[in-house]
mmCIF file of C-alpha atoms in Angstrom:
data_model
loop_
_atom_site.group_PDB
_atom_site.id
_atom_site.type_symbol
_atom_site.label_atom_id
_atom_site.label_comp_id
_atom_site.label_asym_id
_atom_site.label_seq_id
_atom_site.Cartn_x
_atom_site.Cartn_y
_atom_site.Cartn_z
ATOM 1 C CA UNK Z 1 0.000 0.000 0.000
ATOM 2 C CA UNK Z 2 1.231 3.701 -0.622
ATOM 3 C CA UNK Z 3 1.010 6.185 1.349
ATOM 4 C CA UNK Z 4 0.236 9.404 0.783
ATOM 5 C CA UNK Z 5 3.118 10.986 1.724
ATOM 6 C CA UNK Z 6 4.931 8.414 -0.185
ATOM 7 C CA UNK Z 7 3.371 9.477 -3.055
ATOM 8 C CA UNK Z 8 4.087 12.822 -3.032
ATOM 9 C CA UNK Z 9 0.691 14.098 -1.304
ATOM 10 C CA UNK Z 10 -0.784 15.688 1.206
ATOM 11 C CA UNK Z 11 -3.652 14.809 3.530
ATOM 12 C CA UNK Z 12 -6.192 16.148 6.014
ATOM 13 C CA UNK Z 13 -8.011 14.378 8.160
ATOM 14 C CA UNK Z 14 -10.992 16.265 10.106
ATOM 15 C CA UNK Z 15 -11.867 15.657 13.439
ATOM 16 C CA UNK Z 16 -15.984 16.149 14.447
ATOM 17 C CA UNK Z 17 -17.571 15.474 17.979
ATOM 18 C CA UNK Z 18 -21.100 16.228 18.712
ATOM 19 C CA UNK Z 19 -21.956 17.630 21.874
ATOM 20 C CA UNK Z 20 -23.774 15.301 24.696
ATOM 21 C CA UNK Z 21 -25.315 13.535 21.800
ATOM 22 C CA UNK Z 22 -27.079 10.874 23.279
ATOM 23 C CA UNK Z 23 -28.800 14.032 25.440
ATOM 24 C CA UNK Z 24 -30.084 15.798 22.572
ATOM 25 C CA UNK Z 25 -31.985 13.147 20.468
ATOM 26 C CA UNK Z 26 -35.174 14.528 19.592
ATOM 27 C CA UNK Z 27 -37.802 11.987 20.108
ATOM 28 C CA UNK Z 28 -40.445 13.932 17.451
ATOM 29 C CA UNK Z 29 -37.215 14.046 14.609
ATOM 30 C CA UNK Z 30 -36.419 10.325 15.939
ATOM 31 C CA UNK Z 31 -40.043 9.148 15.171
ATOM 32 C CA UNK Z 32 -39.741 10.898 11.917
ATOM 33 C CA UNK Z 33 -36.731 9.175 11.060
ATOM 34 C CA UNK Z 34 -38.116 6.171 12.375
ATOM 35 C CA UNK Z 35 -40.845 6.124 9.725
ATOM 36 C CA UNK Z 36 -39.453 7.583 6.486
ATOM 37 C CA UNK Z 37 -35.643 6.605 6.389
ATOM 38 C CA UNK Z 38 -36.267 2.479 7.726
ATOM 39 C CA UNK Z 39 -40.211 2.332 6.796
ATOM 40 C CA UNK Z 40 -41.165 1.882 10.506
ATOM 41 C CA UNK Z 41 -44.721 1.792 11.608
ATOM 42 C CA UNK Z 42 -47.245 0.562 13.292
ATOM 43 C CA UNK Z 43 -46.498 -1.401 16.475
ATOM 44 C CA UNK Z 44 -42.884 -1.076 16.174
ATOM 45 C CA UNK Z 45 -42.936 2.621 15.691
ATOM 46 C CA UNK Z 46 -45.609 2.622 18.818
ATOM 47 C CA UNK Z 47 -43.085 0.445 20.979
ATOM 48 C CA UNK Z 48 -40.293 2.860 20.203
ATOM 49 C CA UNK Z 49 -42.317 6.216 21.158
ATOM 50 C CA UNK Z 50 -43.723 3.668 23.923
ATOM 51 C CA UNK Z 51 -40.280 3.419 25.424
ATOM 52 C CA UNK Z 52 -38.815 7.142 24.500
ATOM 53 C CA UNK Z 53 -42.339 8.261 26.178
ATOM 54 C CA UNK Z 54 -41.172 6.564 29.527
ATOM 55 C CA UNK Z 55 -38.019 8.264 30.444
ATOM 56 C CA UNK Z 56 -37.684 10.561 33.508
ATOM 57 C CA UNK Z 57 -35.615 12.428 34.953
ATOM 58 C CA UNK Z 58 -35.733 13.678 39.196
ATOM 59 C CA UNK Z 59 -33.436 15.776 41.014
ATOM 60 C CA UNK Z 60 -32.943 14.635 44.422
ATOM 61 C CA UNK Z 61 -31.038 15.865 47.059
ATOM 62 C CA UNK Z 62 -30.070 13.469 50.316
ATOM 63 C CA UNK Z 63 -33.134 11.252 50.201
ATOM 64 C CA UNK Z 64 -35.657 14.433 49.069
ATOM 65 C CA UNK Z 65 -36.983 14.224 45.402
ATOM 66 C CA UNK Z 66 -36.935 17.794 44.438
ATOM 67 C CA UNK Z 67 -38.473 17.522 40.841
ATOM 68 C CA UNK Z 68 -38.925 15.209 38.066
ATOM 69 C CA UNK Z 69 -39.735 15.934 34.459
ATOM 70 C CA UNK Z 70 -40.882 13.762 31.444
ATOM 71 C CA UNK Z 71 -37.391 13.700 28.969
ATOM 72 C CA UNK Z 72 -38.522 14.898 25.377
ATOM 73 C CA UNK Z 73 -34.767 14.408 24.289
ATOM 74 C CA UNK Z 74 -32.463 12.091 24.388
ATOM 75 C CA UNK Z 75 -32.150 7.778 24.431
ATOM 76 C CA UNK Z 76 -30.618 6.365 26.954
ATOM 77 C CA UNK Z 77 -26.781 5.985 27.716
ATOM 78 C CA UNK Z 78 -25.580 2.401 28.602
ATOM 79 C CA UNK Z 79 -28.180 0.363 26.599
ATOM 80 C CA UNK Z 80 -28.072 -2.209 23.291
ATOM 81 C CA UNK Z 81 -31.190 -0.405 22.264
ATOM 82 C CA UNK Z 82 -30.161 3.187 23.340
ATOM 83 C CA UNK Z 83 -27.348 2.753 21.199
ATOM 84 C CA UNK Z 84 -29.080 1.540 18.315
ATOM 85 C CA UNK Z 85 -31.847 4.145 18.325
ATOM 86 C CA UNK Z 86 -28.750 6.570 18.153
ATOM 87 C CA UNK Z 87 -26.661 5.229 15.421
ATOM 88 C CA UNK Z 88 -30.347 5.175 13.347
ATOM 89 C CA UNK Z 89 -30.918 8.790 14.046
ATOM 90 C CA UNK Z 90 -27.600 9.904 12.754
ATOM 91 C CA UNK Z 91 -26.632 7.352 10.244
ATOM 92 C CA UNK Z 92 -27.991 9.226 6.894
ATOM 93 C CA UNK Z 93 -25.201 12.001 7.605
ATOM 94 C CA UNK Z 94 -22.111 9.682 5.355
ATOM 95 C CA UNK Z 95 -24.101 10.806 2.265
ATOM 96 C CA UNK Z 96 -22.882 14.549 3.303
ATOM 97 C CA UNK Z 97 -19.662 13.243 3.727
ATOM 98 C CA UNK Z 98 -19.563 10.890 0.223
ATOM 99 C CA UNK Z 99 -21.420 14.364 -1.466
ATOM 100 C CA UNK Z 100 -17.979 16.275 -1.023
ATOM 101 C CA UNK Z 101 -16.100 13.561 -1.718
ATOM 102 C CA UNK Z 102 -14.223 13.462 1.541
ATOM 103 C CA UNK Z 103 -13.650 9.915 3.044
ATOM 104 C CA UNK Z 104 -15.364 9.231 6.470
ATOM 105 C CA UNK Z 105 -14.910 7.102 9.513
ATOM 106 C CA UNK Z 106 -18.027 7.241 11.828
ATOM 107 C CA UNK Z 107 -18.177 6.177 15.318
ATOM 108 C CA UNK Z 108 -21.347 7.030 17.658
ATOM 109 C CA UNK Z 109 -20.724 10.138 18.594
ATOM 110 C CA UNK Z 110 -17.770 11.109 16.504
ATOM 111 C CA UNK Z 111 -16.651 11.587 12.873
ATOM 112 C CA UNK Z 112 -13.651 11.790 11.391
ATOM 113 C CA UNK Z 113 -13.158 13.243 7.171
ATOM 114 C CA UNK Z 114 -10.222 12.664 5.544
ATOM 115 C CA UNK Z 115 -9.643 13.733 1.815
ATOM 116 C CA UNK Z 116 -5.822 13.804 0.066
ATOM 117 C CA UNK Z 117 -3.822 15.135 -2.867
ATOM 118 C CA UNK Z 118 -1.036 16.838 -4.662
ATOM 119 C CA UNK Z 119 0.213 19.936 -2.676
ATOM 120 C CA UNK Z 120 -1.076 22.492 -5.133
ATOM 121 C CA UNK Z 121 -4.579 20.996 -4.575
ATOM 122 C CA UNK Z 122 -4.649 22.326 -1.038
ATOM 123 C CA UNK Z 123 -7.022 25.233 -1.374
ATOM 124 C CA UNK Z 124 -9.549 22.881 -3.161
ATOM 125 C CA UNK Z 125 -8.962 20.383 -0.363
ATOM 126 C CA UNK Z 126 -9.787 23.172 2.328
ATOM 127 C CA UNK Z 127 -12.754 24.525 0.271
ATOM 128 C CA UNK Z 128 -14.518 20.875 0.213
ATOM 129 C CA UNK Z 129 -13.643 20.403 3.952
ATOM 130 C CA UNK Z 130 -15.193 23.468 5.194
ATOM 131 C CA UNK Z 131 -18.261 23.031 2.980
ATOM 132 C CA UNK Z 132 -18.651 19.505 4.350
ATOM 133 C CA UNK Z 133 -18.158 20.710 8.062
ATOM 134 C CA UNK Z 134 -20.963 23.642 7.632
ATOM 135 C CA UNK Z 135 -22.820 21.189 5.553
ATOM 136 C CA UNK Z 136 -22.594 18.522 8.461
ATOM 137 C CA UNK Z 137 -23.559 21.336 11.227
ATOM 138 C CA UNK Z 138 -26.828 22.115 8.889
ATOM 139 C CA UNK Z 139 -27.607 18.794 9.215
ATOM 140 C CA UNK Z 140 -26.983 18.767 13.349
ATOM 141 C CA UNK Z 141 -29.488 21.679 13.346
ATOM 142 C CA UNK Z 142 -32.045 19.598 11.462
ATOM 143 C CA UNK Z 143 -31.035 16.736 13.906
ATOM 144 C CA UNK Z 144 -30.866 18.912 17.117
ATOM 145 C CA UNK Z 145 -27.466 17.947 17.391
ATOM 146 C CA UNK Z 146 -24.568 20.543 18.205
ATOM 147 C CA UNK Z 147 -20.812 20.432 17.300
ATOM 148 C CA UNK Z 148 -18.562 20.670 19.784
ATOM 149 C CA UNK Z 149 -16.380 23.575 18.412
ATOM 150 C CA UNK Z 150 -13.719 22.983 21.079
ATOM 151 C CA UNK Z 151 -13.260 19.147 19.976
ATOM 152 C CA UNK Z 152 -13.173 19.739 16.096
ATOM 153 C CA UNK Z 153 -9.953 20.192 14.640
ATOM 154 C CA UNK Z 154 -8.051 20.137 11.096
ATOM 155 C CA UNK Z 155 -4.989 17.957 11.074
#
């Protein structure tokens, strides 16, 4: 295998974390999701809602509950099914990443772009990267999602 050094080019690889991800899932966009990206419905759509529907949170001090709220956002750290719900909510944004060309690693709640090539290409390479981040932080918005500007960087 060549590298790209080896060959006489230059890469850079793009570093993405969302912010408390698995705390920001919107159940009304998951539901949405649910139904037009995987054709979900019926009583498997109504067991998902059923189980987003149930989470709670409290707030309790010593032994005194002080309040507790129905969650309208977010799926459940620690869980098989958490986790799944999760990766199915986000797992549409690689076409972003394939529509500038860029190559992509995705883990839960991280991406990573990389894209290479001959050092005069440079300003091309920097022009598809930053269209592909603000392209990618479009599609948080739509998702409810946030980038963590503090944990992306350009290597």
């Amino acid at each position: 295998m060549i590298l790209v050094v080896d060959d006489g080019r230059v890469g850079a690889l793009t570093l993405l974390d969302l912010s408390a991800a698995f705390d920001t899932v919107d159940h009304s966009v998951l539901t949405n999701v649910m139904r037009k990206r995987f054709g979900v419905s019926r009583k498997v759509l109504g067991w998902v809602e059923e189980y987003m529907r149930e989470r709670s949170q409290a707030v309790r001090v010593n032994s005194n509950e002080l309040a507790s709220t129905v969650l309208k956002f977010g799926v459940p750290q620690g869980s098989v099914l958490g986790l799944k719900i999760f990766i199915d909510y986000t797992e549409d944004v690689s076409k972003i990443f394939s529509q500038h060309d860029l190559s992509q690693h995705l883990f839960v709640d991280d991406m990573q772009c990389l894209c290479c090539g001959k050092p005069a290409e440079v300003p091309y390479m920097v022009t598809r990267i930053e269209n592909c981040v603000a392209h990618v932080s479009t599609w948080c918005a739509a998702k409810r999602l946030q980038l963590n500007a503090d944990k992306t960087e350009i290597l």
